[in-house]
Short mmCIF file of C-alpha atoms and ligand atoms in Angstrom, two decimals:
data_model
loop_
_atom_site.label_atom_id
_atom_site.label_comp_id
_atom_site.label_asym_id
_atom_site.label_seq_id
_atom_site.Cartn_x
_atom_site.Cartn_y
_atom_site.Cartn_z
CA UNK A 1 32.69 -3.05 -21.07
CA UNK A 2 30.43 -0.34 -19.67
CA UNK A 3 27.42 -1.53 -17.73
CA UNK A 4 24.22 0.35 -18.24
CA UNK A 5 21.87 0.75 -15.32
CA UNK A 6 18.48 2.32 -15.05
CA UNK A 7 17.20 3.53 -11.69
CA UNK A 8 13.85 4.69 -13.01
CA UNK A 9 10.91 2.89 -11.40
CA UNK A 10 8.83 0.05 -12.81
CA UNK A 11 5.20 1.17 -13.22
CA UNK A 12 2.55 -1.30 -12.08
CA UNK A 13 -1.09 -0.77 -13.02
CA UNK A 14 -4.22 -2.44 -11.67
CA UNK A 15 -7.90 -1.63 -11.46
CA UNK A 16 -7.57 -1.51 -7.67
CA UNK A 17 -5.91 -3.37 -4.81
CA UNK A 18 -5.64 -6.84 -6.39
CA UNK A 19 -2.48 -6.03 -8.35
CA UNK A 20 -0.64 -5.79 -5.04
CA UNK A 21 -0.31 -9.60 -5.38
CA UNK A 22 1.81 -8.96 -8.48
CA UNK A 23 3.64 -6.01 -6.89
CA UNK A 24 4.63 -8.05 -3.85
CA UNK A 25 6.03 -10.83 -6.07
CA UNK A 26 7.97 -8.23 -8.09
CA UNK A 27 9.42 -6.65 -4.97
CA UNK A 28 10.36 -10.02 -3.53
CA UNK A 29 12.16 -10.97 -6.72
CA UNK A 30 13.63 -7.54 -7.58
CA UNK A 31 14.12 -5.72 -4.25
CA UNK A 32 16.47 -3.12 -5.74
CA UNK A 33 13.97 -1.93 -8.32
CA UNK A 34 11.92 1.15 -7.45
CA UNK A 35 8.20 0.76 -8.18
CA UNK A 36 5.19 3.01 -8.69
CA UNK A 37 1.82 1.28 -8.30
CA UNK A 38 -1.43 2.82 -9.52
CA UNK A 39 -4.80 1.35 -8.55
CA UNK A 40 -7.85 2.78 -10.33
CA UNK A 41 -10.06 2.21 -7.29
CA UNK A 42 -12.20 5.20 -8.19
CA UNK A 43 -13.58 3.18 -11.13
CA UNK A 44 -13.02 -0.46 -10.02
CA UNK A 45 -14.12 -3.16 -10.50
CA UNK A 46 -13.20 -3.47 -14.19
CA UNK A 47 -14.40 -7.10 -14.44
CA UNK A 48 -18.08 -6.38 -15.13
CA UNK A 49 -17.47 -3.26 -17.29
CA UNK A 50 -17.79 -2.90 -21.06
CA UNK A 51 -14.53 -3.45 -22.94
CA UNK A 52 -14.46 0.12 -24.28
CA UNK A 53 -14.67 1.53 -20.73
CA UNK A 54 -11.83 -0.72 -19.62
CA UNK A 55 -9.74 0.46 -22.57
CA UNK A 56 -10.46 4.16 -21.93
CA UNK A 57 -9.74 3.94 -18.19
CA UNK A 58 -6.61 1.89 -18.77
CA UNK A 59 -5.29 4.47 -21.26
CA UNK A 60 -5.72 7.23 -18.66
CA UNK A 61 -3.94 5.25 -15.96
CA UNK A 62 -1.09 4.30 -18.30
CA UNK A 63 -0.66 7.97 -19.27
CA UNK A 64 -0.33 8.83 -15.57
CA UNK A 65 2.27 6.10 -15.02
CA UNK A 66 4.25 7.16 -18.11
CA UNK A 67 4.31 10.69 -16.70
CA UNK A 68 6.11 9.26 -13.62
CA UNK A 69 9.07 8.43 -15.90
CA UNK A 70 8.85 4.65 -15.57
CA UNK A 71 11.27 2.40 -17.46
CA UNK A 72 8.85 -0.50 -17.90
CA UNK A 73 5.13 -1.05 -17.39
CA UNK A 74 3.42 -4.04 -15.84
CA UNK A 75 -0.30 -4.35 -16.48
CA UNK A 76 -1.11 -6.42 -13.38
CA UNK A 77 -4.86 -6.41 -13.99
CA UNK A 78 -6.05 -9.47 -15.91
CA UNK A 79 -9.13 -7.71 -17.26
CA UNK A 80 -7.10 -4.72 -18.52
CA UNK A 81 -4.45 -7.02 -20.01
CA UNK A 82 -7.11 -9.14 -21.71
CA UNK A 83 -8.96 -6.17 -23.17
CA UNK A 84 -6.38 -3.43 -23.64
CA UNK A 85 -2.79 -4.77 -23.91
CA UNK A 86 -2.29 -3.97 -27.64
CA UNK A 87 -3.49 -0.40 -27.01
CA UNK A 88 -1.21 -0.01 -24.00
CA UNK A 89 1.71 -1.14 -26.16
CA UNK A 90 0.78 1.41 -28.84
CA UNK A 91 0.51 4.17 -26.25
CA UNK A 92 3.79 3.41 -24.45
CA UNK A 93 7.32 4.27 -25.36
CA UNK A 94 8.63 1.76 -22.78
CA UNK A 95 8.31 -2.06 -22.76
CA UNK A 96 5.01 -3.47 -21.44
CA UNK A 97 4.44 -6.78 -19.66
CA UNK A 98 0.88 -8.06 -19.16
CA UNK A 99 -0.21 -10.91 -16.91
CA UNK A 100 -2.05 -13.08 -19.45
CA UNK A 101 0.89 -14.57 -21.32
CA UNK A 102 2.96 -15.41 -18.19
CA UNK A 103 -0.12 -17.05 -16.60
CA UNK A 104 -0.92 -18.95 -19.79
CA UNK A 105 2.63 -20.27 -20.08
CA UNK A 106 2.54 -21.38 -16.42
CA UNK A 107 -0.76 -23.21 -16.98
CA UNK A 108 0.46 -24.86 -20.19
CA UNK A 109 3.53 -26.08 -18.30
CA UNK A 110 1.48 -27.34 -15.33
CA UNK A 111 -1.00 -29.59 -17.15
CA UNK A 112 0.04 -33.21 -17.72
CA UNK A 113 -3.13 -34.32 -19.49
CA UNK A 114 -3.58 -31.20 -21.65
CA UNK A 115 -6.79 -29.94 -20.00
CA UNK A 116 -6.70 -26.49 -18.33
CA UNK A 117 -9.42 -24.62 -16.45
CA UNK A 118 -9.35 -20.82 -16.24
CA UNK A 119 -11.26 -18.78 -13.66
CA UNK A 120 -11.44 -15.01 -14.18
CA UNK A 121 -13.73 -11.98 -14.26
CA UNK A 122 -16.59 -11.81 -16.76
CA UNK A 123 -14.63 -9.33 -18.91
CA UNK A 124 -11.53 -11.52 -19.07
CA UNK A 125 -13.59 -14.60 -19.94
CA UNK A 126 -15.51 -12.70 -22.64
CA UNK A 127 -12.26 -11.50 -24.23
CA UNK A 128 -11.06 -15.07 -24.90
CA UNK A 129 -7.51 -13.89 -24.14
CA UNK A 130 -6.55 -16.83 -21.91
CA UNK A 131 -7.72 -19.64 -24.25
CA UNK A 132 -5.88 -17.83 -27.09
CA UNK A 133 -2.66 -17.48 -25.10
CA UNK A 134 -2.76 -21.03 -23.71
CA UNK A 135 -3.33 -22.61 -27.13
CA UNK A 136 -0.62 -20.38 -28.54
CA UNK A 137 1.73 -21.95 -25.97
CA UNK A 138 0.43 -25.45 -26.85
CA UNK A 139 -2.29 -25.87 -29.49
CA UNK A 140 -3.19 -29.35 -28.18
CA UNK A 141 -4.49 -28.03 -24.84
CA UNK A 142 -8.25 -28.03 -24.20
CA UNK A 143 -9.28 -24.92 -22.22
CA UNK A 144 -12.46 -24.43 -20.16
CA UNK A 145 -13.33 -21.03 -18.68
CA UNK A 146 -15.54 -19.95 -15.80
CA UNK A 147 -16.41 -16.36 -14.87
CA UNK A 148 -16.65 -15.89 -11.10
CA UNK A 149 -18.26 -12.47 -10.60
CA UNK A 150 -18.80 -12.71 -6.84
CA UNK A 151 -15.22 -13.58 -5.89
CA UNK A 152 -13.68 -10.07 -6.20
CA UNK A 153 -16.24 -8.47 -3.84
CA UNK A 154 -15.85 -11.44 -1.50
CA UNK A 155 -12.06 -11.04 -1.25
CA UNK A 156 -12.35 -7.26 -0.85
CA UNK A 157 -14.71 -7.88 2.06
CA UNK A 158 -11.92 -9.96 3.63
CA UNK A 159 -13.71 -13.32 3.19
CA UNK A 160 -10.94 -15.58 1.90
CA UNK A 161 -11.70 -18.77 3.81
CA UNK A 162 -14.47 -20.37 5.85
CA UNK A 163 -17.86 -21.75 4.81
CA UNK A 164 -19.02 -18.79 2.70
CA UNK A 165 -15.81 -18.64 0.65
CA UNK A 166 -15.89 -22.40 0.15
CA UNK A 167 -19.54 -22.37 -0.93
CA UNK A 168 -18.92 -19.65 -3.54
CA UNK A 169 -15.76 -21.29 -4.88
CA UNK A 170 -17.47 -24.71 -5.06
CA UNK A 171 -20.42 -23.15 -6.92
CA UNK A 172 -18.08 -22.04 -9.71
CA UNK A 173 -15.54 -24.84 -9.83
CA UNK A 174 -17.56 -28.00 -9.39
CA UNK A 175 -19.67 -27.53 -12.57
CA UNK A 176 -16.52 -26.78 -14.60
CA UNK A 177 -14.73 -29.87 -13.27
CA UNK A 178 -17.85 -31.99 -13.84
CA UNK A 179 -17.98 -30.75 -17.43
CA UNK A 180 -14.33 -31.66 -18.03
CA UNK A 181 -13.06 -34.13 -15.41
CA UNK A 182 -9.68 -34.23 -17.18
CA UNK A 183 -8.79 -30.69 -16.03
CA UNK A 184 -5.55 -31.07 -14.08
CA UNK A 185 -4.37 -27.44 -14.03
CA UNK A 186 -6.42 -24.47 -12.88
CA UNK A 187 -5.26 -20.96 -13.74
CA UNK A 188 -6.28 -18.15 -11.41
CA UNK A 189 -6.82 -15.48 -14.06
CA UNK A 190 -7.68 -12.62 -11.70
CA UNK A 191 -5.54 -10.60 -9.31
CA UNK A 192 -7.76 -11.42 -6.33
CA UNK A 193 -7.99 -15.18 -6.63
CA UNK A 194 -4.51 -16.01 -5.24
CA UNK A 195 -5.91 -14.75 -1.91
CA UNK A 196 -8.45 -17.61 -2.09
CA UNK A 197 -5.80 -20.16 -3.04
CA UNK A 198 -6.15 -22.35 0.08
CA UNK A 199 -9.93 -22.58 -0.36
CA UNK A 200 -9.60 -23.22 -4.10
CA UNK A 201 -6.99 -25.94 -3.55
CA UNK A 202 -9.24 -27.64 -1.03
CA UNK A 203 -12.16 -27.60 -3.47
CA UNK A 204 -10.26 -28.89 -6.53
CA UNK A 205 -8.22 -31.48 -4.63
CA UNK A 206 -4.60 -32.51 -4.99
CA UNK A 207 -4.86 -33.85 -8.53
CA UNK A 208 -5.33 -30.31 -9.91
CA UNK A 209 -2.32 -27.95 -9.98
CA UNK A 210 -3.36 -24.39 -9.12
CA UNK A 211 -1.27 -21.71 -10.86
CA UNK A 212 -1.36 -17.93 -10.95
CA UNK A 213 0.44 -15.32 -13.00
CA UNK A 214 2.04 -13.20 -10.24
CA UNK A 215 5.15 -15.39 -9.95
CA UNK A 216 5.67 -15.90 -13.69
CA UNK A 217 5.02 -12.22 -14.42
CA UNK A 218 7.82 -11.27 -12.01
CA UNK A 219 10.13 -13.70 -13.83
CA UNK A 220 9.12 -12.16 -17.19
CA UNK A 221 9.96 -8.69 -15.85
CA UNK A 222 13.32 -9.84 -14.54
CA UNK A 223 14.18 -11.51 -17.87
CA UNK A 224 13.19 -8.39 -19.78
CA UNK A 225 15.28 -6.09 -17.56
CA UNK A 226 18.25 -8.38 -18.08
CA UNK A 227 17.70 -8.54 -21.84
CA UNK A 228 17.53 -4.73 -21.97
CA UNK A 229 20.36 -4.38 -19.45
CA UNK A 230 18.06 -2.01 -17.61
CA UNK A 231 18.31 -3.22 -14.03
CA UNK A 232 18.85 -0.65 -11.31
CA UNK A 233 22.40 -0.54 -9.95
CA UNK A 234 21.14 0.11 -6.42
CA UNK A 235 22.37 -2.48 -3.98
CA UNK A 236 22.47 -2.91 -0.23
CA UNK A 237 20.06 -4.30 2.30
CA UNK A 238 17.24 -1.75 2.05
CA UNK A 239 14.45 -2.21 -0.50
CA UNK A 240 14.12 0.44 -3.19
CA UNK A 241 11.44 3.13 -3.21
CA UNK A 242 7.84 1.97 -3.46
CA UNK A 243 5.14 4.54 -4.28
CA UNK A 244 1.51 3.55 -4.15
CA UNK A 245 -1.21 5.72 -5.66
CA UNK A 246 -4.95 5.37 -6.05
CA UNK A 247 -7.63 7.23 -7.97
CA UNK A 248 -10.06 6.38 -5.18
CA UNK A 249 -10.35 7.11 -1.51
CA UNK A 250 -6.96 6.69 0.25
CA UNK A 251 -8.37 5.42 3.53
CA UNK A 252 -10.63 2.92 1.75
CA UNK A 253 -7.69 1.66 -0.35
CA UNK A 254 -5.48 1.24 2.71
CA UNK A 255 -8.23 -0.50 4.68
CA UNK A 256 -8.94 -3.05 1.94
CA UNK A 257 -5.26 -3.54 1.13
CA UNK A 258 -4.36 -4.13 4.77
CA UNK A 259 -7.34 -6.42 5.27
CA UNK A 260 -6.35 -8.40 2.23
CA UNK A 261 -2.56 -8.37 2.58
CA UNK A 262 -2.02 -8.17 6.27
CA UNK A 263 1.03 -5.87 6.31
CA UNK A 264 1.24 -2.16 6.56
CA UNK A 265 1.60 -0.40 3.25
CA UNK A 266 3.64 2.70 2.48
CA UNK A 267 1.61 5.92 2.54
CA UNK A 268 -0.93 5.91 -0.23
CA UNK A 269 -1.18 8.95 -2.56
CA UNK A 270 -4.45 10.12 -4.03
CA UNK A 271 -4.12 11.06 -7.71
CA UNK A 272 -6.26 12.18 -10.61
CA UNK A 273 -5.46 10.39 -13.85
CA UNK A 274 -7.58 12.59 -16.11
CA UNK A 275 -4.95 15.34 -15.67
CA UNK A 276 -2.24 12.99 -17.00
CA UNK A 277 -4.22 12.33 -20.17
CA UNK A 278 -5.03 15.95 -20.89
CA UNK A 279 -1.41 17.00 -20.32
CA UNK A 280 -0.32 14.38 -22.92
CA UNK A 281 -2.99 15.29 -25.45
N1 LIG B 1 -7.91 -6.64 -11.29
C1 LIG B 1 -9.03 -7.36 -11.86
C2 LIG B 1 -8.50 -8.54 -12.66
O1 LIG B 1 -7.44 -9.06 -12.42
C3 LIG B 1 -9.99 -7.84 -10.78
C4 LIG B 1 -10.75 -6.71 -10.11
C5 LIG B 1 -11.66 -5.95 -11.05
O2 LIG B 1 -12.64 -6.54 -11.57
O3 LIG B 1 -11.39 -4.78 -11.25
O4 LIG B 1 -9.18 -8.99 -13.56
#
């Protein structure tokens, strides 16, 4: 039997730095897969934007990633997944994995009592994508949502614990938990919220399971590569190539990413995505 292998990179798209939470899970799980990450920092945040802007910006970024000859696309941004996934699928000639379904399946599996809370950006909440995906996984589940518009700027400012972070998190979560005290699983439906996990867990207490989509998205990507027999055949101890590009300011991207993630990143490239769209048109 001949084994097929595909060394082309996996494309990972986010509105900015937050999708690095998904990228790092992917690289931990699939170290021999090359990756190209694009953050649309020049136009982030997507959370408060109109759905049509999110769709137009996402289409430009996806066109740029497709031009990098990727074998699979991961839409790591919850807002872009919630508002633009069907369009991304239409636009792409490679398989596309979004973060909403993997997160929804994780939340549906985590609840014992059938009551799930979702925290996300305003755009993701308005789309209704998470309640739809969670009830698709299990129609009996009751879903409550809460938009948390101040949490992305808070994380980007490096405030992930301490009194201010706790106050903000409490301000969003306590009313939701008071409204439905049976919530026993909380889904972090935004790329940035896993960075606040310790604070969130302290606020919700031990009876609420906190889940995010980074881990389950990486599993979905691995399963898909196996199903398509499209894994890279690179082996050995070194990790595969990892390109990181931004539509924004490189130094600003690196500063926020290092503040948020702690480690040093590979060199960050500055790119223009409008060029990718016009060259496709
Ligand atoms: N990446 C976005 C998300 O997961 C959060 C940041 C933004 O609003 O652009 O929804």
